[in-house]
mmCIF file with all atom_site columns, C-alpha atoms in Angstrom:
data_model
loop_
_atom_site.group_PDB
_atom_site.id
_atom_site.type_symbol
_atom_site.label_atom_id
_atom_site.label_alt_id
_atom_site.label_comp_id
_atom_site.label_asym_id
_atom_site.label_entity_id
_atom_site.label_seq_id
_atom_site.pdbx_PDB_ins_code
_atom_site.Cartn_x
_atom_site.Cartn_y
_atom_site.Cartn_z
_atom_site.occupancy
_atom_site.B_iso_or_equiv
_atom_site.pdbx_formal_charge
_atom_site.auth_seq_id
_atom_site.auth_comp_id
_atom_site.auth_asym_id
_atom_site.auth_atom_id
_atom_site.pdbx_PDB_model_num
ATOM 1   C CA . PRO A 1 1   ? -6.913  5.022   -14.269 1.00 53.00 ? 23  PRO A CA 1
ATOM 2   C CA . PHE A 1 2   ? -4.646  7.752   -15.589 1.00 55.00 ? 24  PHE A CA 1
ATOM 3   C CA . LEU A 1 3   ? -1.634  6.472   -13.607 1.00 52.00 ? 25  LEU A CA 1
ATOM 4   C CA . HIS A 1 4   ? -2.107  3.046   -15.076 1.00 54.00 ? 26  HIS A CA 1
ATOM 5   C CA . LEU A 1 5   ? -3.040  3.808   -18.547 1.00 60.00 ? 27  LEU A CA 1
ATOM 6   C CA . VAL A 1 6   ? -1.461  7.172   -19.491 1.00 63.00 ? 28  VAL A CA 1
ATOM 7   C CA . ALA A 1 7   ? 1.559   7.824   -17.134 1.00 59.00 ? 29  ALA A CA 1
ATOM 8   C CA . ALA A 1 8   ? 3.287   5.385   -14.826 1.00 57.00 ? 30  ALA A CA 1
ATOM 9   C CA . MET A 1 9   ? 4.099   6.766   -11.483 1.00 54.00 ? 31  MET A CA 1
ATOM 10  C CA . PRO A 1 10  ? 6.307   5.005   -8.683  1.00 51.00 ? 32  PRO A CA 1
ATOM 11  C CA . ASP A 1 11  ? 3.589   5.574   -6.160  1.00 53.00 ? 33  ASP A CA 1
ATOM 12  C CA . THR A 1 12  ? 0.677   4.089   -4.163  1.00 54.00 ? 34  THR A CA 1
ATOM 13  C CA . MET A 1 13  ? -2.700  5.384   -4.453  1.00 53.00 ? 35  MET A CA 1
ATOM 14  C CA . ALA A 1 14  ? -3.727  7.121   -1.134  1.00 55.00 ? 36  ALA A CA 1
ATOM 15  C CA . ASP A 1 15  ? -6.860  5.824   0.833   1.00 55.00 ? 37  ASP A CA 1
ATOM 16  C CA . ARG A 1 16  ? -8.514  9.336   0.511   1.00 56.00 ? 38  ARG A CA 1
ATOM 17  C CA . PHE A 1 17  ? -8.760  8.982   -3.193  1.00 60.00 ? 39  PHE A CA 1
ATOM 18  C CA . ALA A 1 18  ? -10.841 5.714   -2.664  1.00 63.00 ? 40  ALA A CA 1
ATOM 19  C CA . PHE A 1 19  ? -13.536 7.601   -0.673  1.00 67.00 ? 41  PHE A CA 1
ATOM 20  C CA . GLY A 1 20  ? -15.325 8.744   -3.795  1.00 71.00 ? 42  GLY A CA 1
ATOM 21  C CA . PRO A 1 21  ? -15.734 5.474   -5.462  1.00 72.00 ? 43  PRO A CA 1
ATOM 22  C CA . SER A 1 22  ? -16.306 3.633   -2.164  1.00 74.00 ? 44  SER A CA 1
ATOM 23  C CA . LEU A 1 23  ? -19.240 6.542   -1.260  1.00 77.00 ? 45  LEU A CA 1
ATOM 24  C CA . GLY A 1 24  ? -20.537 5.855   -4.994  1.00 80.00 ? 46  GLY A CA 1
ATOM 25  C CA . LEU A 1 25  ? -20.486 1.939   -4.545  1.00 80.00 ? 47  LEU A CA 1
ATOM 26  C CA . ALA A 1 26  ? -22.209 2.382   -1.136  1.00 81.00 ? 48  ALA A CA 1
ATOM 27  C CA . ILE A 1 27  ? -24.985 4.543   -2.888  1.00 85.00 ? 49  ILE A CA 1
ATOM 28  C CA . CYS A 1 28  ? -25.446 1.893   -5.531  1.00 86.00 ? 50  CYS A CA 1
ATOM 29  C CA . LEU A 1 29  ? -25.643 -0.896  -3.142  1.00 84.00 ? 51  LEU A CA 1
ATOM 30  C CA . LEU A 1 30  ? -28.216 0.914   -1.121  1.00 83.00 ? 52  LEU A CA 1
ATOM 31  C CA . ALA A 1 31  ? -30.299 1.658   -4.209  1.00 86.00 ? 53  ALA A CA 1
ATOM 32  C CA . ILE A 1 32  ? -30.121 -2.157  -5.143  1.00 85.00 ? 54  ILE A CA 1
ATOM 33  C CA . VAL A 1 33  ? -31.269 -2.979  -1.563  1.00 80.00 ? 55  VAL A CA 1
ATOM 34  C CA . VAL A 1 34  ? -34.206 -0.552  -1.995  1.00 79.00 ? 56  VAL A CA 1
ATOM 35  C CA . TRP A 1 35  ? -35.051 -2.010  -5.301  1.00 81.00 ? 57  TRP A CA 1
ATOM 36  C CA . VAL A 1 36  ? -35.016 -5.542  -4.162  1.00 77.00 ? 58  VAL A CA 1
ATOM 37  C CA . SER A 1 37  ? -37.031 -4.725  -1.061  1.00 75.00 ? 59  SER A CA 1
ATOM 38  C CA . GLU A 1 38  ? -39.628 -3.134  -3.258  1.00 75.00 ? 60  GLU A CA 1
ATOM 39  C CA . LEU A 1 39  ? -39.656 -6.357  -5.463  1.00 73.00 ? 61  LEU A CA 1
ATOM 40  C CA . VAL A 1 40  ? -39.815 -8.726  -2.278  1.00 69.00 ? 62  VAL A CA 1
ATOM 41  C CA . VAL A 1 41  ? -42.941 -6.855  -0.906  1.00 71.00 ? 63  VAL A CA 1
ATOM 42  C CA . LYS A 1 42  ? -44.766 -7.959  -4.151  1.00 73.00 ? 64  LYS A CA 1
ATOM 43  C CA . TYR A 1 43  ? -43.753 -11.538 -3.748  1.00 68.00 ? 65  TYR A CA 1
ATOM 44  C CA . PRO A 1 44  ? -44.848 -14.243 -1.117  1.00 68.00 ? 66  PRO A CA 1
ATOM 45  C CA . ILE A 1 45  ? -43.124 -14.651 2.156   1.00 70.00 ? 67  ILE A CA 1
ATOM 46  C CA . PRO A 1 46  ? -40.710 -17.346 1.440   1.00 75.00 ? 68  PRO A CA 1
ATOM 47  C CA . ALA A 1 47  ? -39.126 -15.112 -1.323  1.00 69.00 ? 69  ALA A CA 1
ATOM 48  C CA . ARG A 1 48  ? -38.887 -12.476 1.313   1.00 68.00 ? 70  ARG A CA 1
ATOM 49  C CA . LYS A 1 49  ? -37.157 -14.701 3.724   1.00 76.00 ? 71  LYS A CA 1
ATOM 50  C CA . PHE A 1 50  ? -34.529 -15.796 1.172   1.00 79.00 ? 72  PHE A CA 1
ATOM 51  C CA . THR A 1 51  ? -33.791 -12.239 0.101   1.00 73.00 ? 73  THR A CA 1
ATOM 52  C CA . TYR A 1 52  ? -33.369 -10.990 3.658   1.00 75.00 ? 74  TYR A CA 1
ATOM 53  C CA . ARG A 1 53  ? -31.096 -13.867 4.505   1.00 82.00 ? 75  ARG A CA 1
ATOM 54  C CA . ALA A 1 54  ? -29.067 -13.124 1.451   1.00 83.00 ? 76  ALA A CA 1
ATOM 55  C CA . LEU A 1 55  ? -28.685 -9.527  2.258   1.00 79.00 ? 77  LEU A CA 1
ATOM 56  C CA . ALA A 1 56  ? -27.858 -10.377 5.938   1.00 83.00 ? 78  ALA A CA 1
ATOM 57  C CA . GLY A 1 57  ? -25.270 -12.976 4.663   1.00 88.00 ? 79  GLY A CA 1
ATOM 58  C CA . PHE A 1 58  ? -23.687 -10.368 2.341   1.00 84.00 ? 80  PHE A CA 1
ATOM 59  C CA . ALA A 1 59  ? -23.566 -7.785  5.193   1.00 83.00 ? 81  ALA A CA 1
ATOM 60  C CA . LEU A 1 60  ? -21.918 -10.469 7.383   1.00 89.00 ? 82  LEU A CA 1
ATOM 61  C CA . PHE A 1 61  ? -19.438 -11.164 4.699   1.00 91.00 ? 83  PHE A CA 1
ATOM 62  C CA . LEU A 1 62  ? -18.330 -7.367  4.360   1.00 82.00 ? 84  LEU A CA 1
ATOM 63  C CA . PHE A 1 63  ? -18.273 -7.188  8.143   1.00 86.00 ? 85  PHE A CA 1
ATOM 64  C CA . VAL A 1 64  ? -15.720 -10.180 8.288   1.00 88.00 ? 86  VAL A CA 1
ATOM 65  C CA . CYS A 1 65  ? -13.722 -8.627  5.376   1.00 83.00 ? 87  CYS A CA 1
ATOM 66  C CA . THR A 1 66  ? -13.566 -5.252  7.147   1.00 82.00 ? 88  THR A CA 1
ATOM 67  C CA . TRP A 1 67  ? -12.607 -6.903  10.533  1.00 84.00 ? 89  TRP A CA 1
ATOM 68  C CA . GLN A 1 68  ? -9.864  -8.700  8.971   1.00 82.00 ? 90  GLN A CA 1
ATOM 69  C CA . ARG A 1 69  ? -8.421  -5.770  7.273   1.00 79.00 ? 91  ARG A CA 1
ATOM 70  C CA . ASN A 1 70  ? -8.547  -3.657  10.400  1.00 82.00 ? 92  ASN A CA 1
ATOM 71  C CA . GLN A 1 71  ? -6.084  -6.184  11.910  1.00 82.00 ? 93  GLN A CA 1
ATOM 72  C CA . VAL A 1 72  ? -3.184  -4.981  9.761   1.00 82.00 ? 94  VAL A CA 1
ATOM 73  C CA . TRP A 1 73  ? -3.661  -1.331  10.779  1.00 80.00 ? 95  TRP A CA 1
ATOM 74  C CA . LYS A 1 74  ? -1.766  -2.271  13.908  1.00 83.00 ? 96  LYS A CA 1
ATOM 75  C CA . ASN A 1 75  ? 1.171   -0.380  12.883  1.00 85.00 ? 97  ASN A CA 1
ATOM 76  C CA . ASN A 1 76  ? 3.119   0.463   9.686   1.00 84.00 ? 98  ASN A CA 1
ATOM 77  C CA . LEU A 1 77  ? 5.089   -2.720  9.587   1.00 87.00 ? 99  LEU A CA 1
ATOM 78  C CA . THR A 1 78  ? 2.120   -5.011  9.501   1.00 86.00 ? 100 THR A CA 1
ATOM 79  C CA . LEU A 1 79  ? 0.238   -2.603  7.168   1.00 83.00 ? 101 LEU A CA 1
ATOM 80  C CA . PHE A 1 80  ? 2.980   -2.736  4.495   1.00 87.00 ? 102 PHE A CA 1
ATOM 81  C CA . SER A 1 81  ? 3.772   -6.424  5.067   1.00 88.00 ? 103 SER A CA 1
ATOM 82  C CA . ALA A 1 82  ? 0.189   -7.237  4.424   1.00 87.00 ? 104 ALA A CA 1
ATOM 83  C CA . ASP A 1 83  ? -0.085  -5.157  1.316   1.00 84.00 ? 105 ASP A CA 1
ATOM 84  C CA . LEU A 1 84  ? 3.193   -6.026  -0.086  1.00 88.00 ? 106 LEU A CA 1
ATOM 85  C CA . PRO A 1 85  ? 2.124   -9.340  -1.722  1.00 87.00 ? 107 PRO A CA 1
ATOM 86  C CA . LYS A 1 86  ? -0.594  -7.454  -3.722  1.00 85.00 ? 108 LYS A CA 1
ATOM 87  C CA . LEU A 1 87  ? 1.804   -4.571  -4.692  1.00 86.00 ? 109 LEU A CA 1
ATOM 88  C CA . GLU A 1 88  ? 4.744   -6.490  -5.551  1.00 88.00 ? 110 GLU A CA 1
ATOM 89  C CA . ASN A 1 89  ? 5.496   -4.199  -8.751  1.00 88.00 ? 111 ASN A CA 1
ATOM 90  C CA . CYS A 1 90  ? 4.855   -0.813  -6.788  1.00 89.00 ? 112 CYS A CA 1
ATOM 91  C CA . ALA A 1 91  ? 7.929   0.887   -6.174  1.00 90.00 ? 113 ALA A CA 1
ATOM 92  C CA . LYS A 1 92  ? 6.506   3.025   -3.346  1.00 90.00 ? 114 LYS A CA 1
ATOM 93  C CA . ALA A 1 93  ? 5.138   0.177   -1.478  1.00 91.00 ? 115 ALA A CA 1
ATOM 94  C CA . HIS A 1 94  ? 8.523   -1.433  -1.283  1.00 94.00 ? 116 HIS A CA 1
ATOM 95  C CA . GLU A 1 95  ? 10.080  1.868   -0.101  1.00 94.00 ? 117 GLU A CA 1
ATOM 96  C CA . PHE A 1 96  ? 7.445   2.287   2.453   1.00 93.00 ? 118 PHE A CA 1
ATOM 97  C CA . TYR A 1 97  ? 8.211   -1.268  3.702   1.00 95.00 ? 119 TYR A CA 1
ATOM 98  C CA . ALA A 1 98  ? 11.862  -0.668  3.593   1.00 96.00 ? 120 ALA A CA 1
ATOM 99  C CA . ASP A 1 99  ? 11.114  2.567   5.661   1.00 95.00 ? 121 ASP A CA 1
ATOM 100 C CA . ALA A 1 100 ? 9.325   0.447   8.261   1.00 94.00 ? 122 ALA A CA 1
ATOM 101 C CA . ILE A 1 101 ? 11.880  -2.228  8.492   1.00 95.00 ? 123 ILE A CA 1
ATOM 102 C CA . PHE A 1 102 ? 14.776  0.494   8.766   1.00 95.00 ? 124 PHE A CA 1
ATOM 103 C CA . GLU A 1 103 ? 12.668  1.913   11.843  1.00 94.00 ? 125 GLU A CA 1
ATOM 104 C CA . GLN A 1 104 ? 12.688  -1.482  13.429  1.00 93.00 ? 126 GLN A CA 1
ATOM 105 C CA . TYR A 1 105 ? 16.553  -1.652  12.772  1.00 94.00 ? 127 TYR A CA 1
ATOM 106 C CA . ARG A 1 106 ? 16.964  1.603   14.470  1.00 91.00 ? 128 ARG A CA 1
ATOM 107 C CA . ILE A 1 107 ? 14.986  0.641   17.503  1.00 93.00 ? 129 ILE A CA 1
ATOM 108 C CA . THR A 1 108 ? 16.508  -2.900  17.763  1.00 93.00 ? 130 THR A CA 1
ATOM 109 C CA . GLY A 1 109 ? 19.731  -2.509  16.238  1.00 91.00 ? 131 GLY A CA 1
ATOM 110 C CA . ASP A 1 110 ? 19.267  -6.201  14.753  1.00 92.00 ? 132 ASP A CA 1
ATOM 111 C CA . LYS A 1 111 ? 21.747  -6.483  12.046  1.00 91.00 ? 133 LYS A CA 1
ATOM 112 C CA . LYS A 1 112 ? 19.629  -9.207  10.524  1.00 93.00 ? 134 LYS A CA 1
ATOM 113 C CA . LEU A 1 113 ? 17.060  -6.472  9.144   1.00 95.00 ? 135 LEU A CA 1
ATOM 114 C CA . VAL A 1 114 ? 19.917  -4.768  7.087   1.00 95.00 ? 136 VAL A CA 1
ATOM 115 C CA . SER A 1 115 ? 19.679  -7.132  4.190   1.00 95.00 ? 137 SER A CA 1
ATOM 116 C CA . GLU A 1 116 ? 15.872  -6.982  4.033   1.00 95.00 ? 138 GLU A CA 1
ATOM 117 C CA . VAL A 1 117 ? 16.026  -3.238  4.037   1.00 95.00 ? 139 VAL A CA 1
ATOM 118 C CA . ILE A 1 118 ? 18.562  -3.064  1.182   1.00 96.00 ? 140 ILE A CA 1
ATOM 119 C CA . GLU A 1 119 ? 16.537  -5.463  -0.723  1.00 96.00 ? 141 GLU A CA 1
ATOM 120 C CA . HIS A 1 120 ? 13.398  -3.626  -0.655  1.00 96.00 ? 142 HIS A CA 1
ATOM 121 C CA . TYR A 1 121 ? 15.020  -0.247  -1.510  1.00 96.00 ? 143 TYR A CA 1
ATOM 122 C CA . GLN A 1 122 ? 16.722  -1.880  -4.432  1.00 96.00 ? 144 GLN A CA 1
ATOM 123 C CA . ARG A 1 123 ? 13.451  -3.401  -5.507  1.00 95.00 ? 145 ARG A CA 1
ATOM 124 C CA . SER A 1 124 ? 11.841  -0.048  -5.491  1.00 95.00 ? 146 SER A CA 1
ATOM 125 C CA . ILE A 1 125 ? 14.668  1.406   -7.676  1.00 95.00 ? 147 ILE A CA 1
ATOM 126 C CA . GLU A 1 126 ? 14.595  -1.466  -9.942  1.00 94.00 ? 148 GLU A CA 1
ATOM 127 C CA . ILE A 1 127 ? 10.694  -1.093  -10.364 1.00 93.00 ? 149 ILE A CA 1
ATOM 128 C CA . SER A 1 128 ? 11.167  2.657   -11.345 1.00 90.00 ? 150 SER A CA 1
ATOM 129 C CA . GLU A 1 129 ? 14.439  4.385   -11.600 1.00 89.00 ? 151 GLU A CA 1
ATOM 130 C CA . LEU A 1 130 ? 12.238  7.691   -10.799 1.00 87.00 ? 152 LEU A CA 1
ATOM 131 C CA . SER A 1 131 ? 12.128  6.395   -7.211  1.00 90.00 ? 153 SER A CA 1
ATOM 132 C CA . TYR A 1 132 ? 13.961  9.423   -5.782  1.00 92.00 ? 154 TYR A CA 1
ATOM 133 C CA . TYR A 1 133 ? 13.475  8.859   -2.027  1.00 93.00 ? 155 TYR A CA 1
ATOM 134 C CA . SER A 1 134 ? 14.572  5.233   -2.362  1.00 95.00 ? 156 SER A CA 1
ATOM 135 C CA . HIS A 1 135 ? 17.708  6.406   -4.104  1.00 95.00 ? 157 HIS A CA 1
ATOM 136 C CA . LEU A 1 136 ? 18.237  8.901   -1.269  1.00 94.00 ? 158 LEU A CA 1
ATOM 137 C CA . LYS A 1 137 ? 17.260  6.583   1.614   1.00 95.00 ? 159 LYS A CA 1
ATOM 138 C CA . LEU A 1 138 ? 19.289  3.659   0.546   1.00 96.00 ? 160 LEU A CA 1
ATOM 139 C CA . GLY A 1 139 ? 22.274  5.928   -0.278  1.00 94.00 ? 161 GLY A CA 1
ATOM 140 C CA . SER A 1 140 ? 22.453  7.488   3.008   1.00 92.00 ? 162 SER A CA 1
ATOM 141 C CA . ASN A 1 141 ? 21.546  4.133   4.783   1.00 94.00 ? 163 ASN A CA 1
ATOM 142 C CA . TYR A 1 142 ? 24.577  2.357   3.294   1.00 94.00 ? 164 TYR A CA 1
ATOM 143 C CA . ALA A 1 143 ? 26.743  4.593   5.361   1.00 87.00 ? 165 ALA A CA 1
ATOM 144 C CA . ASP A 1 144 ? 24.745  3.579   8.513   1.00 86.00 ? 166 ASP A CA 1
ATOM 145 C CA . PHE A 1 145 ? 25.335  0.019   7.335   1.00 92.00 ? 167 PHE A CA 1
ATOM 146 C CA . GLY A 1 146 ? 29.013  0.269   6.962   1.00 91.00 ? 168 GLY A CA 1
ATOM 147 C CA . PHE A 1 147 ? 29.072  0.537   3.264   1.00 93.00 ? 169 PHE A CA 1
ATOM 148 C CA . PRO A 1 148 ? 29.761  4.160   2.438   1.00 93.00 ? 170 PRO A CA 1
ATOM 149 C CA . GLU A 1 149 ? 31.319  3.342   -1.241  1.00 94.00 ? 171 GLU A CA 1
ATOM 150 C CA . LYS A 1 150 ? 27.904  1.985   -2.211  1.00 94.00 ? 172 LYS A CA 1
ATOM 151 C CA . GLY A 1 151 ? 26.322  4.926   -0.839  1.00 93.00 ? 173 GLY A CA 1
ATOM 152 C CA . ILE A 1 152 ? 28.556  7.304   -2.617  1.00 93.00 ? 174 ILE A CA 1
ATOM 153 C CA . GLU A 1 153 ? 27.982  5.343   -5.697  1.00 93.00 ? 175 GLU A CA 1
ATOM 154 C CA . LEU A 1 154 ? 24.139  5.354   -5.444  1.00 93.00 ? 176 LEU A CA 1
ATOM 155 C CA . LEU A 1 155 ? 23.993  8.894   -4.551  1.00 92.00 ? 177 LEU A CA 1
ATOM 156 C CA . SER A 1 156 ? 26.229  9.831   -7.485  1.00 93.00 ? 178 SER A CA 1
ATOM 157 C CA . SER A 1 157 ? 23.685  8.142   -9.933  1.00 92.00 ? 179 SER A CA 1
ATOM 158 C CA . ALA A 1 158 ? 20.875  10.001  -8.141  1.00 93.00 ? 180 ALA A CA 1
ATOM 159 C CA . VAL A 1 159 ? 22.548  13.242  -9.015  1.00 93.00 ? 181 VAL A CA 1
ATOM 160 C CA . ARG A 1 160 ? 22.695  12.269  -12.543 1.00 92.00 ? 182 ARG A CA 1
ATOM 161 C CA . LEU A 1 161 ? 19.168  10.984  -12.432 1.00 92.00 ? 183 LEU A CA 1
ATOM 162 C CA . PHE A 1 162 ? 17.867  13.920  -10.601 1.00 92.00 ? 184 PHE A CA 1
ATOM 163 C CA . PRO A 1 163 ? 19.913  17.000  -11.511 1.00 91.00 ? 185 PRO A CA 1
ATOM 164 C CA . GLU A 1 164 ? 17.389  19.547  -10.194 1.00 90.00 ? 186 GLU A CA 1
ATOM 165 C CA . LYS A 1 165 ? 17.476  18.146  -6.682  1.00 88.00 ? 187 LYS A CA 1
ATOM 166 C CA . SER A 1 166 ? 19.996  19.173  -4.201  1.00 88.00 ? 188 SER A CA 1
ATOM 167 C CA . ASP A 1 167 ? 19.777  16.402  -1.622  1.00 88.00 ? 189 ASP A CA 1
ATOM 168 C CA . PRO A 1 168 ? 21.876  13.860  -3.362  1.00 85.00 ? 190 PRO A CA 1
ATOM 169 C CA . ASN A 1 169 ? 24.713  16.300  -3.699  1.00 82.00 ? 191 ASN A CA 1
ATOM 170 C CA . PHE A 1 170 ? 24.482  17.065  -0.025  1.00 83.00 ? 192 PHE A CA 1
#
């Protein structure tokens, strides 16, 4: 909440920070199941059957959601491409996706990927001018893509934006 309400940050929320709230939610759900089970014992058998079926259906729904989510963890490219539609205005998500595409470019040498890499690094910079690594990576990748003038221009702007950093100068 702090990053959304008080200070904007061009970053994603790491999964490890979701553990505490997830554990709290699991404890709350377990408390509700225990409370409902205690109520069901007091009522006739049809109400019990309905409650158990509803709980089983809910558990099955959660299992299916988890199973589907696990499919995107195949590699970084599938993970970031699956999350990008939900994180369209997240600078770090675009940077990570561009990193994954650039890795594919390095492996395959497919020139068709160049425009997509550039597009997502540029989108990251558009979202937040504080996207330091997007400046750095896109600036240095421009030279790999055959556009050294653009790289020099972008890294020069990074020198102005991040005067305390030495990497853009290097």
